[in-house]
mmCIF file of C-alpha atoms and ligand atoms in Angstrom:
data_model
loop_
_atom_site.group_PDB
_atom_site.id
_atom_site.type_symbol
_atom_site.label_atom_id
_atom_site.label_comp_id
_atom_site.label_asym_id
_atom_site.label_seq_id
_atom_site.Cartn_x
_atom_site.Cartn_y
_atom_site.Cartn_z
ATOM 1 C CA MET A 128 -62.607 37.153 73.748
ATOM 2 C CA THR A 129 -61.734 33.879 75.226
ATOM 3 C CA ASN A 130 -57.924 33.888 75.159
ATOM 4 C CA THR A 131 -57.979 30.838 72.991
ATOM 5 C CA ALA A 132 -57.851 30.458 69.111
ATOM 6 C CA SER A 133 -60.314 27.905 68.084
ATOM 7 C CA SER A 134 -60.755 29.243 64.584
ATOM 8 C CA LEU A 135 -57.139 30.227 63.900
ATOM 9 C CA LEU A 136 -53.934 28.303 63.130
ATOM 10 C CA GLY A 137 -53.065 26.323 66.254
ATOM 11 C CA VAL A 138 -49.687 26.325 68.310
ATOM 12 C CA ARG A 139 -47.737 23.043 68.734
ATOM 13 C CA PHE A 140 -44.876 22.631 71.265
ATOM 14 C CA ILE A 141 -42.344 20.496 69.401
ATOM 15 C CA GLY A 142 -38.910 20.801 71.201
ATOM 16 C CA SER A 143 -37.098 22.148 74.266
ATOM 17 C CA GLY A 144 -33.541 22.862 75.262
ATOM 18 C CA SER A 145 -31.615 24.639 78.092
ATOM 19 C CA ALA A 146 -28.161 25.731 79.166
ATOM 20 C CA VAL A 147 -26.598 26.957 82.396
ATOM 21 C CA PRO A 148 -22.959 28.047 83.069
ATOM 22 C CA ASP A 149 -20.646 25.424 84.520
ATOM 23 C CA ARG A 150 -19.611 27.360 87.480
ATOM 24 C CA VAL A 151 -21.665 26.298 90.650
ATOM 25 C CA LEU A 152 -22.085 28.555 93.723
ATOM 26 C CA THR A 153 -23.326 26.714 96.761
ATOM 27 C CA ASN A 154 -25.057 28.207 99.912
ATOM 28 C CA HIS A 155 -21.772 27.339 101.731
ATOM 29 C CA ASP A 156 -19.847 29.434 99.125
ATOM 30 C CA LEU A 157 -22.192 32.263 99.863
ATOM 31 C CA ALA A 158 -21.655 31.903 103.618
ATOM 32 C CA GLN A 159 -18.004 32.828 103.011
ATOM 33 C CA MET A 160 -19.069 36.139 101.231
ATOM 34 C CA VAL A 161 -21.962 37.461 103.372
ATOM 35 C CA ASP A 162 -23.397 36.774 106.931
ATOM 36 C CA THR A 163 -25.659 33.821 105.935
ATOM 37 C CA ASN A 164 -25.793 30.102 106.195
ATOM 38 C CA ASP A 165 -27.003 26.968 104.161
ATOM 39 C CA GLU A 166 -29.859 26.469 106.779
ATOM 40 C CA TRP A 167 -31.299 29.876 106.482
ATOM 41 C CA ILE A 168 -31.242 29.971 102.750
ATOM 42 C CA SER A 169 -32.448 26.496 102.052
ATOM 43 C CA SER A 170 -35.327 26.657 104.687
ATOM 44 C CA ARG A 171 -36.567 30.098 103.490
ATOM 45 C CA THR A 172 -36.226 29.525 99.840
ATOM 46 C CA GLY A 173 -35.488 25.912 98.827
ATOM 47 C CA ILE A 174 -32.356 27.012 97.049
ATOM 48 C CA ARG A 175 -29.119 25.113 97.705
ATOM 49 C CA GLU A 176 -26.918 26.067 94.856
ATOM 50 C CA ARG A 177 -27.025 28.102 91.561
ATOM 51 C CA HIS A 178 -24.955 28.338 88.409
ATOM 52 C CA ILE A 179 -23.285 31.568 87.882
ATOM 53 C CA ALA A 180 -21.850 33.116 84.626
ATOM 54 C CA ASP A 181 -18.057 33.026 84.356
ATOM 55 C CA GLY A 182 -16.866 35.851 82.058
ATOM 56 C CA GLU A 183 -17.366 36.218 78.378
ATOM 57 C CA GLU A 184 -18.101 32.539 77.859
ATOM 58 C CA ASP A 185 -21.441 32.849 79.581
ATOM 59 C CA SER A 186 -23.265 35.925 78.070
ATOM 60 C CA VAL A 187 -26.939 35.937 77.562
ATOM 61 C CA ALA A 188 -26.234 35.484 73.947
ATOM 62 C CA SER A 189 -24.143 32.395 74.397
ATOM 63 C CA LEU A 190 -26.520 30.654 77.046
ATOM 64 C CA ALA A 191 -29.521 31.573 74.930
ATOM 65 C CA SER A 192 -27.999 30.169 71.602
ATOM 66 C CA LYS A 193 -26.856 26.977 73.325
ATOM 67 C CA ALA A 194 -30.436 26.537 74.687
ATOM 68 C CA GLY A 195 -31.991 27.455 71.359
ATOM 69 C CA GLN A 196 -29.773 25.089 69.368
ATOM 70 C CA LYS A 197 -30.854 22.214 71.551
ATOM 71 C CA ALA A 198 -34.472 23.149 71.108
ATOM 72 C CA ILE A 199 -34.138 23.318 67.327
ATOM 73 C CA ALA A 200 -32.294 19.778 67.165
ATOM 74 C CA ALA A 201 -34.913 18.321 69.573
ATOM 75 C CA ALA A 202 -37.735 19.472 67.223
ATOM 76 C CA GLY A 203 -35.900 17.976 64.197
ATOM 77 C CA LEU A 204 -35.359 21.249 62.462
ATOM 78 C CA THR A 205 -32.375 23.281 61.245
ATOM 79 C CA PRO A 206 -31.594 26.978 61.982
ATOM 80 C CA GLN A 207 -32.653 27.844 58.488
ATOM 81 C CA ASP A 208 -36.185 26.672 59.316
ATOM 82 C CA ILE A 209 -36.703 29.337 62.028
ATOM 83 C CA ASP A 210 -38.971 32.304 61.025
ATOM 84 C CA LEU A 211 -38.910 34.166 64.386
ATOM 85 C CA ILE A 212 -36.739 34.346 67.578
ATOM 86 C CA ILE A 213 -38.260 35.930 70.615
ATOM 87 C CA LEU A 214 -35.581 36.395 73.344
ATOM 88 C CA SER A 215 -37.207 37.017 76.740
ATOM 89 C CA THR A 216 -34.467 38.682 78.878
ATOM 90 C CA SER A 217 -34.096 41.507 81.302
ATOM 91 C CA THR A 218 -30.394 41.252 81.516
ATOM 92 C CA SER A 219 -29.434 42.012 77.765
ATOM 93 C CA ASP A 220 -25.675 41.859 76.839
ATOM 94 C CA ASP A 221 -26.668 45.104 74.849
ATOM 95 C CA LEU A 222 -29.268 47.574 75.704
ATOM 96 C CA PHE A 223 -30.238 47.780 72.033
ATOM 97 C CA GLY A 224 -31.155 44.127 72.310
ATOM 98 C CA THR A 225 -29.384 40.590 72.278
ATOM 99 C CA ALA A 226 -31.754 38.558 70.025
ATOM 100 C CA GLY A 227 -29.641 39.636 66.957
ATOM 101 C CA ARG A 228 -26.571 38.143 68.459
ATOM 102 C CA VAL A 229 -28.513 34.987 69.118
ATOM 103 C CA GLN A 230 -29.746 34.787 65.541
ATOM 104 C CA LYS A 231 -26.068 35.056 64.351
ATOM 105 C CA LEU A 232 -24.733 32.542 66.806
ATOM 106 C CA LEU A 233 -27.451 30.050 65.681
ATOM 107 C CA GLY A 234 -27.024 30.843 62.030
ATOM 108 C CA ALA A 235 -30.812 31.347 61.819
ATOM 109 C CA GLU A 236 -30.411 33.670 58.806
ATOM 110 C CA ARG A 237 -34.013 33.773 57.768
ATOM 111 C CA ALA A 238 -35.408 34.528 61.268
ATOM 112 C CA VAL A 239 -36.387 38.028 62.396
ATOM 113 C CA ALA A 240 -35.292 38.371 66.149
ATOM 114 C CA PHE A 241 -36.151 40.754 68.927
ATOM 115 C CA ASP A 242 -35.967 41.007 72.787
ATOM 116 C CA LEU A 243 -38.939 41.116 75.080
ATOM 117 C CA VAL A 244 -38.470 42.542 78.517
ATOM 118 C CA ALA A 245 -40.892 41.238 81.101
ATOM 119 C CA ALA A 246 -38.558 40.031 83.976
ATOM 120 C CA CYS A 247 -39.737 36.706 85.502
ATOM 121 C CA SER A 248 -42.992 36.838 83.519
ATOM 122 C CA GLY A 249 -40.854 37.009 80.272
ATOM 123 C CA PHE A 250 -41.402 33.400 79.303
ATOM 124 C CA VAL A 251 -45.152 33.404 79.673
ATOM 125 C CA PHE A 252 -45.463 36.882 77.919
ATOM 126 C CA GLY A 253 -43.079 35.550 75.134
ATOM 127 C CA LEU A 254 -45.104 32.350 74.665
ATOM 128 C CA VAL A 255 -48.340 34.542 74.276
ATOM 129 C CA THR A 256 -46.686 37.015 71.888
ATOM 130 C CA ALA A 257 -45.275 34.059 69.732
ATOM 131 C CA SER A 258 -48.619 32.565 69.700
ATOM 132 C CA GLN A 259 -50.229 35.554 68.129
ATOM 133 C CA TYR A 260 -47.909 35.464 65.179
ATOM 134 C CA ILE A 261 -48.557 31.615 64.740
ATOM 135 C CA HIS A 262 -52.355 31.994 65.144
ATOM 136 C CA THR A 263 -52.531 34.608 62.346
ATOM 137 C CA GLY A 264 -50.295 32.598 59.963
ATOM 138 C CA THR A 265 -47.598 35.154 60.059
ATOM 139 C CA TYR A 266 -44.855 32.804 61.142
ATOM 140 C CA LYS A 267 -44.504 28.969 61.204
ATOM 141 C CA ASN A 268 -41.504 28.131 63.305
ATOM 142 C CA VAL A 269 -40.901 30.300 66.310
ATOM 143 C CA LEU A 270 -38.025 29.924 68.708
ATOM 144 C CA LEU A 271 -38.910 31.271 72.124
ATOM 145 C CA ILE A 272 -35.902 31.602 74.564
ATOM 146 C CA GLY A 273 -35.904 32.754 78.225
ATOM 147 C CA ALA A 274 -32.349 33.730 79.272
ATOM 148 C CA ASP A 275 -31.010 35.781 82.065
ATOM 149 C CA VAL A 276 -27.642 36.579 83.661
ATOM 150 C CA LEU A 277 -28.881 38.286 86.820
ATOM 151 C CA SER A 278 -25.689 37.651 88.685
ATOM 152 C CA ARG A 279 -24.316 40.768 86.713
ATOM 153 C CA TRP A 280 -27.013 42.855 88.519
ATOM 154 C CA VAL A 281 -26.763 41.418 91.987
ATOM 155 C CA ASP A 282 -25.154 43.333 94.915
ATOM 156 C CA TRP A 283 -22.857 40.430 96.133
ATOM 157 C CA GLN A 284 -22.722 42.232 99.499
ATOM 158 C CA ASP A 285 -26.532 42.273 99.991
ATOM 159 C CA ARG A 286 -27.544 38.966 101.694
ATOM 160 C CA ARG A 287 -31.241 39.669 101.224
ATOM 161 C CA THR A 288 -30.970 39.364 97.487
ATOM 162 C CA CYS A 289 -27.710 37.639 96.307
ATOM 163 C CA ILE A 290 -28.827 34.311 97.704
ATOM 164 C CA LEU A 291 -31.728 34.057 95.404
ATOM 165 C CA PHE A 292 -30.603 34.390 91.783
ATOM 166 C CA GLY A 293 -28.720 32.254 89.350
ATOM 167 C CA ASP A 294 -28.018 32.299 85.523
ATOM 168 C CA GLY A 295 -29.170 30.210 82.694
ATOM 169 C CA ALA A 296 -31.380 29.844 79.540
ATOM 170 C CA GLY A 297 -34.316 27.724 78.394
ATOM 171 C CA ALA A 298 -36.043 27.516 75.069
ATOM 172 C CA VAL A 299 -39.040 25.899 73.250
ATOM 173 C CA LEU A 300 -39.765 25.444 69.511
ATOM 174 C CA LEU A 301 -43.313 26.550 68.706
ATOM 175 C CA GLN A 302 -44.756 25.562 65.335
ATOM 176 C CA ALA A 303 -47.957 26.350 63.544
ATOM 177 C CA SER A 304 -50.271 23.336 63.123
ATOM 178 C CA SER A 305 -50.903 22.422 59.391
ATOM 179 C CA GLN A 306 -54.020 23.789 57.696
ATOM 180 C CA ASN A 307 -55.215 20.150 57.310
ATOM 181 C CA LYS A 308 -54.855 19.298 60.992
ATOM 182 C CA PRO A 309 -55.655 22.532 62.876
ATOM 183 C CA GLU A 310 -54.861 21.256 66.451
ATOM 184 C CA ASN A 311 -54.145 24.120 68.859
ATOM 185 C CA ASN A 312 -52.154 23.033 72.066
ATOM 186 C CA LEU A 313 -52.052 26.482 73.640
ATOM 187 C CA LEU A 314 -55.407 26.210 75.453
ATOM 188 C CA GLY A 315 -55.615 29.396 77.526
ATOM 189 C CA PHE A 316 -53.727 32.133 79.043
ATOM 190 C CA GLU A 317 -53.877 35.291 81.132
ATOM 191 C CA MET A 318 -51.399 38.108 81.648
ATOM 192 C CA ARG A 319 -51.383 40.965 84.068
ATOM 193 C CA SER A 320 -49.416 44.162 85.098
ATOM 194 C CA ASP A 321 -49.511 46.420 87.989
ATOM 195 C CA GLY A 322 -47.055 49.304 87.734
ATOM 196 C CA LYS A 323 -48.066 50.482 91.193
ATOM 197 C CA GLY A 324 -45.777 47.763 92.572
ATOM 198 C CA ASN A 325 -42.774 48.603 90.490
ATOM 199 C CA GLU A 326 -41.036 49.906 93.604
ATOM 200 C CA PHE A 327 -40.984 46.449 95.086
ATOM 201 C CA LEU A 328 -38.500 44.864 92.603
ATOM 202 C CA ASN A 329 -36.340 46.807 90.090
ATOM 203 C CA ILE A 330 -32.908 47.656 88.647
ATOM 204 C CA ASN A 331 -33.044 51.373 88.271
ATOM 205 C CA TYR A 332 -30.998 53.762 85.982
ATOM 206 C CA LEU A 333 -28.575 55.694 88.117
ATOM 207 C CA GLY A 334 -27.382 58.110 85.477
ATOM 208 C CA ARG A 335 -24.027 58.471 83.579
ATOM 209 C CA SER A 336 -24.501 55.128 81.833
ATOM 210 C CA THR A 337 -24.928 53.072 84.984
ATOM 211 C CA PHE A 338 -27.723 51.175 86.707
ATOM 212 C CA GLU A 339 -28.192 50.392 90.336
ATOM 213 C CA PRO A 340 -28.107 46.691 91.495
ATOM 214 C CA ILE A 341 -31.232 44.817 91.967
ATOM 215 C CA SER A 342 -33.386 46.147 94.782
ATOM 216 C CA MET A 343 -36.123 44.160 96.268
ATOM 217 C CA ASN A 344 -38.768 44.262 98.993
ATOM 218 C CA GLY A 345 -38.900 40.487 99.585
ATOM 219 C CA GLN A 346 -42.071 40.388 101.822
ATOM 220 C CA GLU A 347 -44.060 42.563 99.468
ATOM 221 C CA VAL A 348 -42.955 40.298 96.484
ATOM 222 C CA TYR A 349 -43.751 37.121 98.435
ATOM 223 C CA ARG A 350 -47.249 38.406 99.376
ATOM 224 C CA PHE A 351 -47.913 39.553 95.821
ATOM 225 C CA ALA A 352 -46.886 36.169 94.382
ATOM 226 C CA VAL A 353 -48.940 34.037 96.751
ATOM 227 C CA ARG A 354 -52.094 36.252 96.046
ATOM 228 C CA GLN A 355 -51.938 36.761 92.388
ATOM 229 C CA VAL A 356 -50.443 33.536 91.018
ATOM 230 C CA PRO A 357 -53.387 31.188 91.739
ATOM 231 C CA GLU A 358 -55.758 33.730 90.298
ATOM 232 C CA VAL A 359 -54.065 33.979 86.925
ATOM 233 C CA ILE A 360 -53.852 30.050 86.858
ATOM 234 C CA GLU A 361 -57.516 29.864 87.517
ATOM 235 C CA LYS A 362 -58.320 32.324 84.699
ATOM 236 C CA SER A 363 -56.059 30.367 82.160
ATOM 237 C CA LEU A 364 -57.722 27.065 83.190
ATOM 238 C CA HIS A 365 -61.142 28.686 82.817
ATOM 239 C CA TYR A 366 -60.282 29.855 79.232
ATOM 240 C CA ALA A 367 -58.974 26.288 78.582
ATOM 241 C CA GLN A 368 -62.220 24.858 80.042
ATOM 242 C CA LEU A 369 -60.197 22.684 82.400
ATOM 243 C CA GLU A 370 -60.039 22.040 86.102
ATOM 244 C CA VAL A 371 -56.830 22.018 88.198
ATOM 245 C CA ASN A 372 -57.174 18.333 88.661
ATOM 246 C CA ASP A 373 -56.853 17.759 84.849
ATOM 247 C CA LEU A 374 -53.381 19.032 84.914
ATOM 248 C CA ASP A 375 -50.416 16.672 84.754
ATOM 249 C CA TRP A 376 -47.905 19.305 85.737
ATOM 250 C CA LEU A 377 -47.686 22.823 87.286
ATOM 251 C CA ILE A 378 -44.572 24.823 86.387
ATOM 252 C CA LEU A 379 -44.317 28.018 88.399
ATOM 253 C CA HIS A 380 -41.553 30.471 88.084
ATOM 254 C CA GLN A 381 -38.729 28.979 90.301
ATOM 255 C CA ALA A 382 -38.507 31.820 92.822
ATOM 256 C CA ASN A 383 -39.137 30.161 96.169
ATOM 257 C CA GLN A 384 -40.266 26.725 97.253
ATOM 258 C CA ARG A 385 -42.546 28.348 99.751
ATOM 259 C CA ILE A 386 -44.408 30.108 97.070
ATOM 260 C CA ILE A 387 -44.834 26.871 95.128
ATOM 261 C CA ASP A 388 -45.940 25.085 98.304
ATOM 262 C CA ALA A 389 -48.541 27.829 99.045
ATOM 263 C CA VAL A 390 -50.017 27.535 95.516
ATOM 264 C CA VAL A 391 -50.078 23.752 95.722
ATOM 265 C CA ASN A 392 -51.946 23.904 99.155
ATOM 266 C CA ARG A 393 -54.248 26.582 97.867
ATOM 267 C CA PHE A 394 -55.305 24.218 94.871
ATOM 268 C CA GLY A 395 -55.063 21.055 96.842
ATOM 269 C CA ILE A 396 -53.165 19.336 94.141
ATOM 270 C CA ASP A 397 -50.672 16.443 94.440
ATOM 271 C CA PRO A 398 -47.343 18.132 95.381
ATOM 272 C CA ALA A 399 -45.578 15.700 93.050
ATOM 273 C CA LYS A 400 -47.159 17.446 90.035
ATOM 274 C CA ALA A 401 -45.575 20.791 91.046
ATOM 275 C CA VAL A 402 -42.285 20.899 89.158
ATOM 276 C CA SER A 403 -39.303 22.149 91.322
ATOM 277 C CA ASN A 404 -35.640 22.468 90.482
ATOM 278 C CA MET A 405 -34.720 25.674 92.194
ATOM 279 C CA GLY A 406 -32.549 23.744 94.623
ATOM 280 C CA LYS A 407 -29.966 23.379 91.813
ATOM 281 C CA TYR A 408 -30.528 26.670 89.870
ATOM 282 C CA GLY A 409 -31.951 29.444 92.115
ATOM 283 C CA ASN A 410 -34.270 31.987 90.515
ATOM 284 C CA THR A 411 -33.024 32.295 86.859
ATOM 285 C CA SER A 412 -35.740 34.895 86.004
ATOM 286 C CA ALA A 413 -37.163 34.404 82.439
ATOM 287 C CA ALA A 414 -35.215 31.166 82.052
ATOM 288 C CA SER A 415 -36.594 29.297 85.107
ATOM 289 C CA ILE A 416 -39.821 27.951 83.430
ATOM 290 C CA PRO A 417 -38.264 26.665 80.260
ATOM 291 C CA ILE A 418 -35.275 25.173 82.084
ATOM 292 C CA ALA A 419 -37.660 23.255 84.370
ATOM 293 C CA LEU A 420 -39.803 22.258 81.406
ATOM 294 C CA ASP A 421 -36.802 21.072 79.498
ATOM 295 C CA GLU A 422 -35.404 19.072 82.509
ATOM 296 C CA TRP A 423 -38.836 17.263 82.979
ATOM 297 C CA VAL A 424 -39.004 16.583 79.218
ATOM 298 C CA GLN A 425 -35.527 15.261 79.002
ATOM 299 C CA SER A 426 -36.097 12.954 81.978
ATOM 300 C CA GLY A 427 -39.230 11.553 80.292
ATOM 301 C CA LYS A 428 -41.541 12.809 82.979
ATOM 302 C CA ILE A 429 -43.361 15.117 80.625
ATOM 303 C CA GLN A 430 -44.806 13.100 77.808
ATOM 304 C CA PRO A 431 -46.702 14.094 74.536
ATOM 305 C CA ASN A 432 -50.301 15.272 75.397
ATOM 306 C CA HIS A 433 -49.610 15.983 78.971
ATOM 307 C CA LEU A 434 -51.436 19.073 80.252
ATOM 308 C CA ILE A 435 -49.265 21.698 81.766
ATOM 309 C CA ALA A 436 -49.895 25.005 83.438
ATOM 310 C CA ILE A 437 -47.125 27.438 83.741
ATOM 311 C CA ALA A 438 -47.062 30.735 85.780
ATOM 312 C CA GLY A 439 -44.594 33.521 85.831
ATOM 313 C CA PHE A 440 -44.532 36.500 88.182
ATOM 314 C CA GLY A 441 -42.077 39.281 89.174
ATOM 315 C CA ALA A 442 -40.833 42.794 88.408
ATOM 316 C CA GLY A 443 -43.085 45.143 86.656
ATOM 317 C CA LEU A 444 -44.866 44.075 88.551
ATOM 318 C CA SER A 445 -46.022 41.615 86.090
ATOM 319 C CA TRP A 446 -47.552 38.122 86.251
ATOM 320 C CA GLY A 447 -49.187 35.592 83.897
ATOM 321 C CA SER A 448 -50.100 32.044 83.185
ATOM 322 C CA ALA A 449 -50.742 29.717 80.290
ATOM 323 C CA VAL A 450 -52.248 26.260 79.903
ATOM 324 C CA PHE A 451 -50.965 23.941 77.083
ATOM 325 C CA ARG A 452 -50.774 20.468 75.925
ATOM 326 C CA TRP A 453 -47.107 19.228 75.296
ATOM 327 C CA GLY A 454 -46.592 18.082 71.733
HETATM 328 N N1 COA B 586 -29.115 35.111 105.668
HETATM 329 C C1 COA B 586 -29.435 35.192 107.043
HETATM 330 N N2 COA B 586 -30.244 36.168 107.409
HETATM 331 C C2 COA B 586 -30.945 36.883 106.547
HETATM 332 C C3 COA B 586 -30.632 36.794 105.180
HETATM 333 C C4 COA B 586 -29.734 35.855 104.792
HETATM 334 N N3 COA B 586 -29.423 35.546 103.475
HETATM 335 N N4 COA B 586 -31.444 37.683 104.494
HETATM 336 C C5 COA B 586 -32.100 38.319 105.475
HETATM 337 N N5 COA B 586 -31.824 37.807 106.733
HETATM 338 C C6 COA B 586 -32.411 38.317 107.853
HETATM 339 C C7 COA B 586 -32.949 39.765 107.901
HETATM 340 O O1 COA B 586 -31.866 40.663 108.067
HETATM 341 C C8 COA B 586 -33.957 39.534 108.979
HETATM 342 O O2 COA B 586 -33.174 39.772 110.122
HETATM 343 P P1 COA B 586 -33.794 40.805 111.411
HETATM 344 O O3 COA B 586 -35.147 40.081 111.821
HETATM 345 O O4 COA B 586 -32.746 40.728 112.489
HETATM 346 O O5 COA B 586 -33.950 42.151 110.750
HETATM 347 C C9 COA B 586 -34.406 38.273 109.020
HETATM 348 O O6 COA B 586 -33.352 37.524 108.358
HETATM 349 C C10 COA B 586 -35.666 38.149 108.344
HETATM 350 O O7 COA B 586 -35.780 38.849 107.037
HETATM 351 P P2 COA B 586 -36.922 38.832 106.063
HETATM 352 O O8 COA B 586 -36.644 39.726 104.949
HETATM 353 O O9 COA B 586 -38.187 39.223 106.923
HETATM 354 O O10 COA B 586 -37.008 37.355 105.657
HETATM 355 P P3 COA B 586 -38.164 36.677 104.872
HETATM 356 O O11 COA B 586 -38.741 35.525 105.702
HETATM 357 O O12 COA B 586 -39.138 37.570 104.267
HETATM 358 O O13 COA B 586 -37.393 35.865 103.700
HETATM 359 C C11 COA B 586 -36.960 36.097 101.381
HETATM 360 C C12 COA B 586 -36.724 36.765 102.835
HETATM 361 C C13 COA B 586 -36.272 37.027 100.378
HETATM 362 C C14 COA B 586 -36.423 34.779 101.410
HETATM 363 C C15 COA B 586 -38.506 36.009 101.168
HETATM 364 O O14 COA B 586 -39.044 37.403 101.496
HETATM 365 C C16 COA B 586 -38.874 35.871 99.732
HETATM 366 O O15 COA B 586 -38.515 34.796 99.175
HETATM 367 N N6 COA B 586 -39.548 36.706 99.021
HETATM 368 C C17 COA B 586 -39.896 36.666 97.731
HETATM 369 C C18 COA B 586 -38.614 37.052 96.848
HETATM 370 C C19 COA B 586 -38.663 36.541 95.399
HETATM 371 O O16 COA B 586 -39.211 35.576 95.117
HETATM 372 N N7 COA B 586 -38.265 37.500 94.489
HETATM 373 C C20 COA B 586 -38.124 37.365 93.208
HETATM 374 C C21 COA B 586 -39.537 37.254 92.514
HETATM 375 S S1 COA B 586 -39.287 37.043 90.823
#
């Protein structure tokens, strides 16, 4: 097992899209709500502002479908072309699943749709899941969406957590390569879980149809990320038979600028290759990687054939990485 698919149908990356709520909450706004300040938040995390859902308008389903719609259009397809929708989310509008609502909003009537719950690793795990359906020839056009509205689950009195999170959605359109031209642009991946660390980051069931707000041991999560993320990136690069210097872009889950800096230093790569937009969005969980990817695609920085490594990490604990060629 090499975590690549040389003899099967290949995966192509043919479009991206993203959506965030209009409402912006700055660090200065937060300083009016809890005992904190812009200097503390930005120096410890790199976050300056985040977009926060504002009522019904900004549900997981609405943000996800807006991002999905853009990805479908960017790929030059219509909703009727979509065979499968995977919605990576941990903040579902409905505990039974939100993907069906997204399918309805998109009008993707032919598609089967389901949720995938893997917190901030959701986009990486969703990409690997989608790729299995594509490699085996089961589905041709797969819409993968990462969407989260963590603002619903944050204790807005807890300054240790409420400063970190924002809401949003990002999507990519994955397509099977044709039989005649079997190129595979998903080059390698690695996924990991360690339930022993579940206590460090969770939203636990409280009973009587209620959950607790997000609970986090920041220092443990920070140590876990800095230790484990480089290892899974090295693994996925190894499966892809690439070196870190071959990469055009490194897109880590946008949790903390210091985590990105630590990984950049560890690999000794050019910091300009490490995509960072958390200053504007905070940690949007499963949405953070596809929002960043889409922003870099829209601005023309990511070009066809660029080599990209992504890595997600978070609750579970779970973490994972994938290396792919854009296009
Ligand atoms: N504003 C001001 N002070 C704050 C604060 C805030 N928002 N939050 C915590 N503090 C205080 C603490 O009370 C503590 O004060 P004390 O020393 O008087 O007790 C002090 O700052 C240091 O707190 P600590 O928790 O040790 O800070 P830290 O350097 O570990 O930074 C995080 C906290 C959350 C920024 C950091 O641990 C982190 O980013 N961890 C990773 C979290 C993450 O990415 N989670 C999501 C993963 S998907």
